[in-house]
Amino acid sequence: MSFGTRPERAWQRMLSGRRLDLINPSPLDVEIEDIAHGLARVARWNGQTEGAHIFSVAQHSVLVELIGRRQAAARGVDLDHRWRLALLLHDAPEYVVGDMISPFKAVIGGDYKAVETRLLAAVSLRFGLPANWPASLVKLVKAADRASAFLEATRLAGFELAEAKRFFGAPFPLDMAAEREYLTPWSAAEAKARFLARFRELAVEPTPAPVAASAAGETP
């Protein structure tokens, strides 16, 4: 027997009391309150944003869901509520691993991605989404995520317009009222509350008409 050594801990204790295993996360240990609480306290852009509060991943997630819904509507598509839920939950693993900025991901390589993938699969199964998202849904999420990043970069993080276009592509415009509402950083308490409110709206929404193939690839 070896003394003086301790086994590596590969789980995190959540405020709900759940113990989430990072190697083999179980959907049964995923709680939406834990996700909302964590994401509301994780800063986008490593905290390098303007405003009295951080711009949290929870607020970003609400913005991505709004943009994704509007992008689909601009194409004449009314997204299935579960695909809108996927937009809201796309960064859910960050309640465990934090928001690692893209330049740092490029430096450390891809091992972190396997952890994120396992976590997202567990979150997805917990809330009625497929563990492996269809390619068309991934494309939808990436487009909304990049559009949100463009707005955050130029309105909050000090990027010039041309610079943001190089990194994030052409912007998807929001009206001024929406920009004021969704790009003014919320407090952690407000971000958590609004993330949870949107989740509950989407989680209890009745089954809609089938989703157009161009929006989600498969009808969920």
Tab-separated table of C-alpha atoms in Angstrom:
chain	number	residue	atom	x	y	z
A	1	MET	CA	0.000	0.000	0.000
A	2	SER	CA	1.338	3.413	-0.916
A	3	PHE	CA	1.009	6.178	1.660
A	4	GLY	CA	1.263	9.884	0.968
A	5	THR	CA	-0.562	9.716	-2.368
A	6	ARG	CA	-4.165	10.531	-3.075
A	7	PRO	CA	-6.353	9.470	-5.987
A	8	GLU	CA	-7.040	12.113	-8.590
A	9	ARG	CA	-10.446	13.753	-8.200
A	10	ALA	CA	-12.308	13.851	-11.515
A	11	TRP	CA	-15.685	15.104	-10.320
A	12	GLN	CA	-17.179	18.367	-9.165
A	13	ARG	CA	-19.584	18.912	-6.302
A	14	MET	CA	-22.492	21.119	-7.326
A	15	LEU	CA	-24.564	23.368	-5.083
A	16	SER	CA	-27.520	21.086	-5.723
A	17	GLY	CA	-25.551	18.333	-3.981
A	18	ARG	CA	-24.933	16.434	-7.224
A	19	ARG	CA	-21.448	15.044	-7.841
A	20	LEU	CA	-20.733	15.311	-11.561
A	21	ASP	CA	-18.153	12.873	-12.911
A	22	LEU	CA	-16.111	14.595	-15.623
A	23	ILE	CA	-14.824	11.338	-17.105
A	24	ASN	CA	-18.228	9.704	-17.470
A	25	PRO	CA	-20.880	12.349	-16.725
A	26	SER	CA	-24.350	10.994	-16.060
A	27	PRO	CA	-27.452	12.874	-17.249
A	28	LEU	CA	-28.930	12.043	-13.826
A	29	ASP	CA	-26.361	14.345	-12.204
A	30	VAL	CA	-27.172	17.315	-14.438
A	31	GLU	CA	-29.447	19.979	-12.914
A	32	ILE	CA	-30.564	23.117	-14.734
A	33	GLU	CA	-30.171	25.218	-11.558
A	34	ASP	CA	-26.497	24.244	-11.383
A	35	ILE	CA	-26.016	25.108	-15.052
A	36	ALA	CA	-27.709	28.494	-14.719
A	37	HIS	CA	-25.845	29.331	-11.515
A	38	GLY	CA	-22.474	28.451	-13.011
A	39	LEU	CA	-22.947	30.084	-16.405
A	40	ALA	CA	-24.148	33.320	-14.799
A	41	ARG	CA	-20.766	33.574	-13.075
A	42	VAL	CA	-18.528	32.637	-16.016
A	43	ALA	CA	-17.227	35.636	-17.968
A	44	ARG	CA	-17.058	35.799	-21.727
A	45	TRP	CA	-13.901	37.308	-23.256
A	46	ASN	CA	-11.944	36.555	-20.059
A	47	GLY	CA	-13.795	39.448	-18.466
A	48	GLN	CA	-12.307	41.988	-20.908
A	49	THR	CA	-15.630	43.702	-21.579
A	50	GLU	CA	-17.180	47.046	-20.773
A	51	GLY	CA	-19.912	47.513	-18.200
A	52	ALA	CA	-20.531	47.294	-14.484
A	53	HIS	CA	-20.889	43.500	-14.679
A	54	ILE	CA	-19.177	40.719	-16.607
A	55	PHE	CA	-20.864	39.620	-19.809
A	56	SER	CA	-21.688	36.110	-18.691
A	57	VAL	CA	-22.038	32.876	-20.623
A	58	ALA	CA	-25.625	32.717	-19.362
A	59	GLN	CA	-26.410	36.068	-21.011
A	60	HIS	CA	-24.548	35.013	-24.157
A	61	SER	CA	-26.653	31.838	-24.286
A	62	VAL	CA	-29.901	33.787	-24.098
A	63	LEU	CA	-28.620	36.080	-26.864
A	64	VAL	CA	-27.608	33.128	-29.069
A	65	GLU	CA	-31.078	31.607	-28.741
A	66	LEU	CA	-32.655	34.936	-29.740
A	67	ILE	CA	-30.349	35.363	-32.745
A	68	GLY	CA	-30.758	31.756	-33.891
A	69	ARG	CA	-34.538	32.085	-33.739
A	70	ARG	CA	-34.436	35.348	-35.702
A	71	GLN	CA	-31.995	33.961	-38.269
A	72	ALA	CA	-34.368	31.048	-38.872
A	73	ALA	CA	-37.371	33.380	-39.071
A	74	ALA	CA	-35.531	35.458	-41.694
A	75	ARG	CA	-35.479	32.275	-43.807
A	76	GLY	CA	-39.166	31.655	-43.158
A	77	VAL	CA	-38.536	28.846	-40.658
A	78	ASP	CA	-40.229	28.479	-37.276
A	79	LEU	CA	-37.717	26.442	-35.272
A	80	ASP	CA	-38.826	23.461	-33.235
A	81	HIS	CA	-38.711	24.379	-29.538
A	82	ARG	CA	-36.172	21.623	-28.837
A	83	TRP	CA	-33.791	23.118	-31.387
A	84	ARG	CA	-34.222	26.491	-29.673
A	85	LEU	CA	-33.445	24.728	-26.394
A	86	ALA	CA	-30.263	23.407	-28.004
A	87	LEU	CA	-29.292	26.979	-28.890
A	88	LEU	CA	-29.791	28.000	-25.269
A	89	LEU	CA	-27.779	25.043	-23.945
A	90	HIS	CA	-24.979	25.052	-26.521
A	91	ASP	CA	-22.397	26.294	-23.992
A	92	ALA	CA	-23.769	24.376	-21.011
A	93	PRO	CA	-20.486	22.434	-20.451
A	94	GLU	CA	-18.885	25.723	-19.458
A	95	TYR	CA	-20.671	25.569	-16.105
A	96	VAL	CA	-18.038	22.923	-15.353
A	97	VAL	CA	-15.022	23.766	-17.533
A	98	GLY	CA	-15.383	27.552	-17.789
A	99	ASP	CA	-15.235	29.667	-20.937
A	100	MET	CA	-11.882	28.990	-22.550
A	101	ILE	CA	-11.162	31.687	-25.133
A	102	SER	CA	-10.371	30.523	-28.673
A	103	PRO	CA	-6.712	31.669	-28.649
A	104	PHE	CA	-6.043	29.573	-25.537
A	105	LYS	CA	-7.798	26.557	-27.079
A	106	ALA	CA	-5.433	26.896	-30.029
A	107	VAL	CA	-2.453	26.890	-27.673
A	108	ILE	CA	-3.373	23.822	-25.592
A	109	GLY	CA	-4.715	21.614	-28.376
A	110	GLY	CA	-7.848	19.498	-28.544
A	111	ASP	CA	-7.944	17.297	-25.423
A	112	TYR	CA	-10.398	19.658	-23.707
A	113	LYS	CA	-12.869	19.030	-26.545
A	114	ALA	CA	-13.494	15.431	-25.512
A	115	VAL	CA	-14.505	16.593	-22.038
A	116	GLU	CA	-16.834	19.240	-23.478
A	117	THR	CA	-18.375	16.699	-25.849
A	118	ARG	CA	-19.132	14.236	-23.054
A	119	LEU	CA	-20.639	16.974	-20.900
A	120	LEU	CA	-22.815	18.310	-23.712
A	121	ALA	CA	-24.058	14.795	-24.472
A	122	ALA	CA	-25.072	14.320	-20.827
A	123	VAL	CA	-26.806	17.713	-20.739
A	124	SER	CA	-28.584	16.972	-24.011
A	125	LEU	CA	-29.901	13.604	-22.830
A	126	ARG	CA	-31.018	15.120	-19.517
A	127	PHE	CA	-33.251	17.610	-21.311
A	128	GLY	CA	-34.633	15.516	-24.156
A	129	LEU	CA	-32.167	16.380	-26.906
A	130	PRO	CA	-30.136	13.862	-28.927
A	131	ALA	CA	-26.713	13.093	-27.496
A	132	ASN	CA	-25.181	13.677	-30.946
A	133	TRP	CA	-26.614	16.747	-32.608
A	134	PRO	CA	-27.314	16.520	-36.359
A	135	ALA	CA	-24.930	18.464	-38.586
A	136	SER	CA	-27.624	20.936	-39.580
A	137	LEU	CA	-28.299	21.814	-35.926
A	138	VAL	CA	-24.564	22.238	-35.281
A	139	LYS	CA	-24.431	24.587	-38.274
A	140	LEU	CA	-27.393	26.567	-36.957
A	141	VAL	CA	-25.795	26.901	-33.525
A	142	LYS	CA	-22.424	27.945	-34.945
A	143	ALA	CA	-24.009	30.633	-37.109
A	144	ALA	CA	-25.915	32.121	-34.161
A	145	ASP	CA	-22.853	31.820	-31.912
A	146	ARG	CA	-20.649	33.674	-34.401
A	147	ALA	CA	-23.267	36.387	-34.888
A	148	SER	CA	-23.484	36.833	-31.137
A	149	ALA	CA	-19.690	36.938	-30.868
A	150	PHE	CA	-19.546	39.683	-33.517
A	151	LEU	CA	-21.952	41.857	-31.533
A	152	GLU	CA	-20.205	41.189	-28.227
A	153	ALA	CA	-16.790	41.851	-29.757
A	154	THR	CA	-17.731	45.174	-31.309
A	155	ARG	CA	-20.114	46.479	-28.629
A	156	LEU	CA	-18.320	45.276	-25.511
A	157	ALA	CA	-14.823	43.877	-26.154
A	158	GLY	CA	-13.109	46.654	-28.112
A	159	PHE	CA	-12.920	45.031	-31.574
A	160	GLU	CA	-13.005	47.167	-34.709
A	161	LEU	CA	-15.730	46.256	-37.216
A	162	ALA	CA	-13.310	45.051	-39.892
A	163	GLU	CA	-11.403	42.974	-37.359
A	164	ALA	CA	-14.587	41.365	-36.058
A	165	LYS	CA	-15.712	40.529	-39.594
A	166	ARG	CA	-12.424	38.694	-40.227
A	167	PHE	CA	-12.865	36.546	-37.141
A	168	PHE	CA	-16.636	36.093	-36.939
A	169	GLY	CA	-17.996	36.746	-40.434
A	170	ALA	CA	-20.784	39.030	-41.561
A	171	PRO	CA	-22.941	40.339	-38.719
A	172	PHE	CA	-26.610	39.586	-38.170
A	173	PRO	CA	-28.127	42.932	-37.155
A	174	LEU	CA	-30.395	43.407	-34.161
A	175	ASP	CA	-32.676	46.369	-33.631
A	176	MET	CA	-31.482	48.980	-31.165
A	177	ALA	CA	-33.960	47.939	-28.470
A	178	ALA	CA	-32.723	44.345	-28.598
A	179	GLU	CA	-29.094	45.472	-28.516
A	180	ARG	CA	-29.733	47.585	-25.427
A	181	GLU	CA	-31.549	44.751	-23.698
A	182	TYR	CA	-29.273	41.846	-24.553
A	183	LEU	CA	-25.862	43.537	-24.811
A	184	THR	CA	-25.994	45.552	-21.611
A	185	PRO	CA	-24.285	43.192	-19.144
A	186	TRP	CA	-26.654	41.767	-16.563
A	187	SER	CA	-25.825	41.040	-12.949
A	188	ALA	CA	-25.193	37.406	-12.084
A	189	ALA	CA	-28.597	37.197	-10.402
A	190	GLU	CA	-30.400	38.610	-13.453
A	191	ALA	CA	-28.446	36.427	-15.880
A	192	LYS	CA	-29.316	33.305	-13.898
A	193	ALA	CA	-32.979	34.271	-13.616
A	194	ARG	CA	-33.366	35.096	-17.312
A	195	PHE	CA	-31.545	31.947	-18.425
A	196	LEU	CA	-33.814	29.831	-16.214
A	197	ALA	CA	-36.925	31.660	-17.387
A	198	ARG	CA	-36.084	31.028	-21.034
A	199	PHE	CA	-35.227	27.406	-20.310
A	200	ARG	CA	-38.590	26.864	-18.627
A	201	GLU	CA	-40.451	28.467	-21.529
A	202	LEU	CA	-38.757	26.144	-23.995
A	203	ALA	CA	-38.812	23.014	-21.830
A	204	VAL	CA	-42.605	23.076	-21.363
A	205	GLU	CA	-43.596	24.308	-24.813
A	206	PRO	CA	-46.064	21.947	-26.541
A	207	THR	CA	-44.998	19.898	-29.538
A	208	PRO	CA	-44.953	22.188	-32.620
A	209	ALA	CA	-45.358	21.472	-36.289
A	210	PRO	CA	-42.459	19.573	-37.936
A	211	VAL	CA	-39.278	21.542	-38.487
A	212	ALA	CA	-38.302	22.365	-42.043
A	213	ALA	CA	-35.439	20.191	-43.246
A	214	SER	CA	-33.350	23.252	-44.075
A	215	ALA	CA	-33.465	24.359	-40.439
A	216	ALA	CA	-32.708	21.187	-38.557
A	217	GLY	CA	-31.985	18.423	-41.003
A	218	GLU	CA	-34.163	15.919	-39.191
A	219	THR	CA	-37.560	16.444	-37.640
A	220	PRO	CA	-36.987	15.822	-33.928
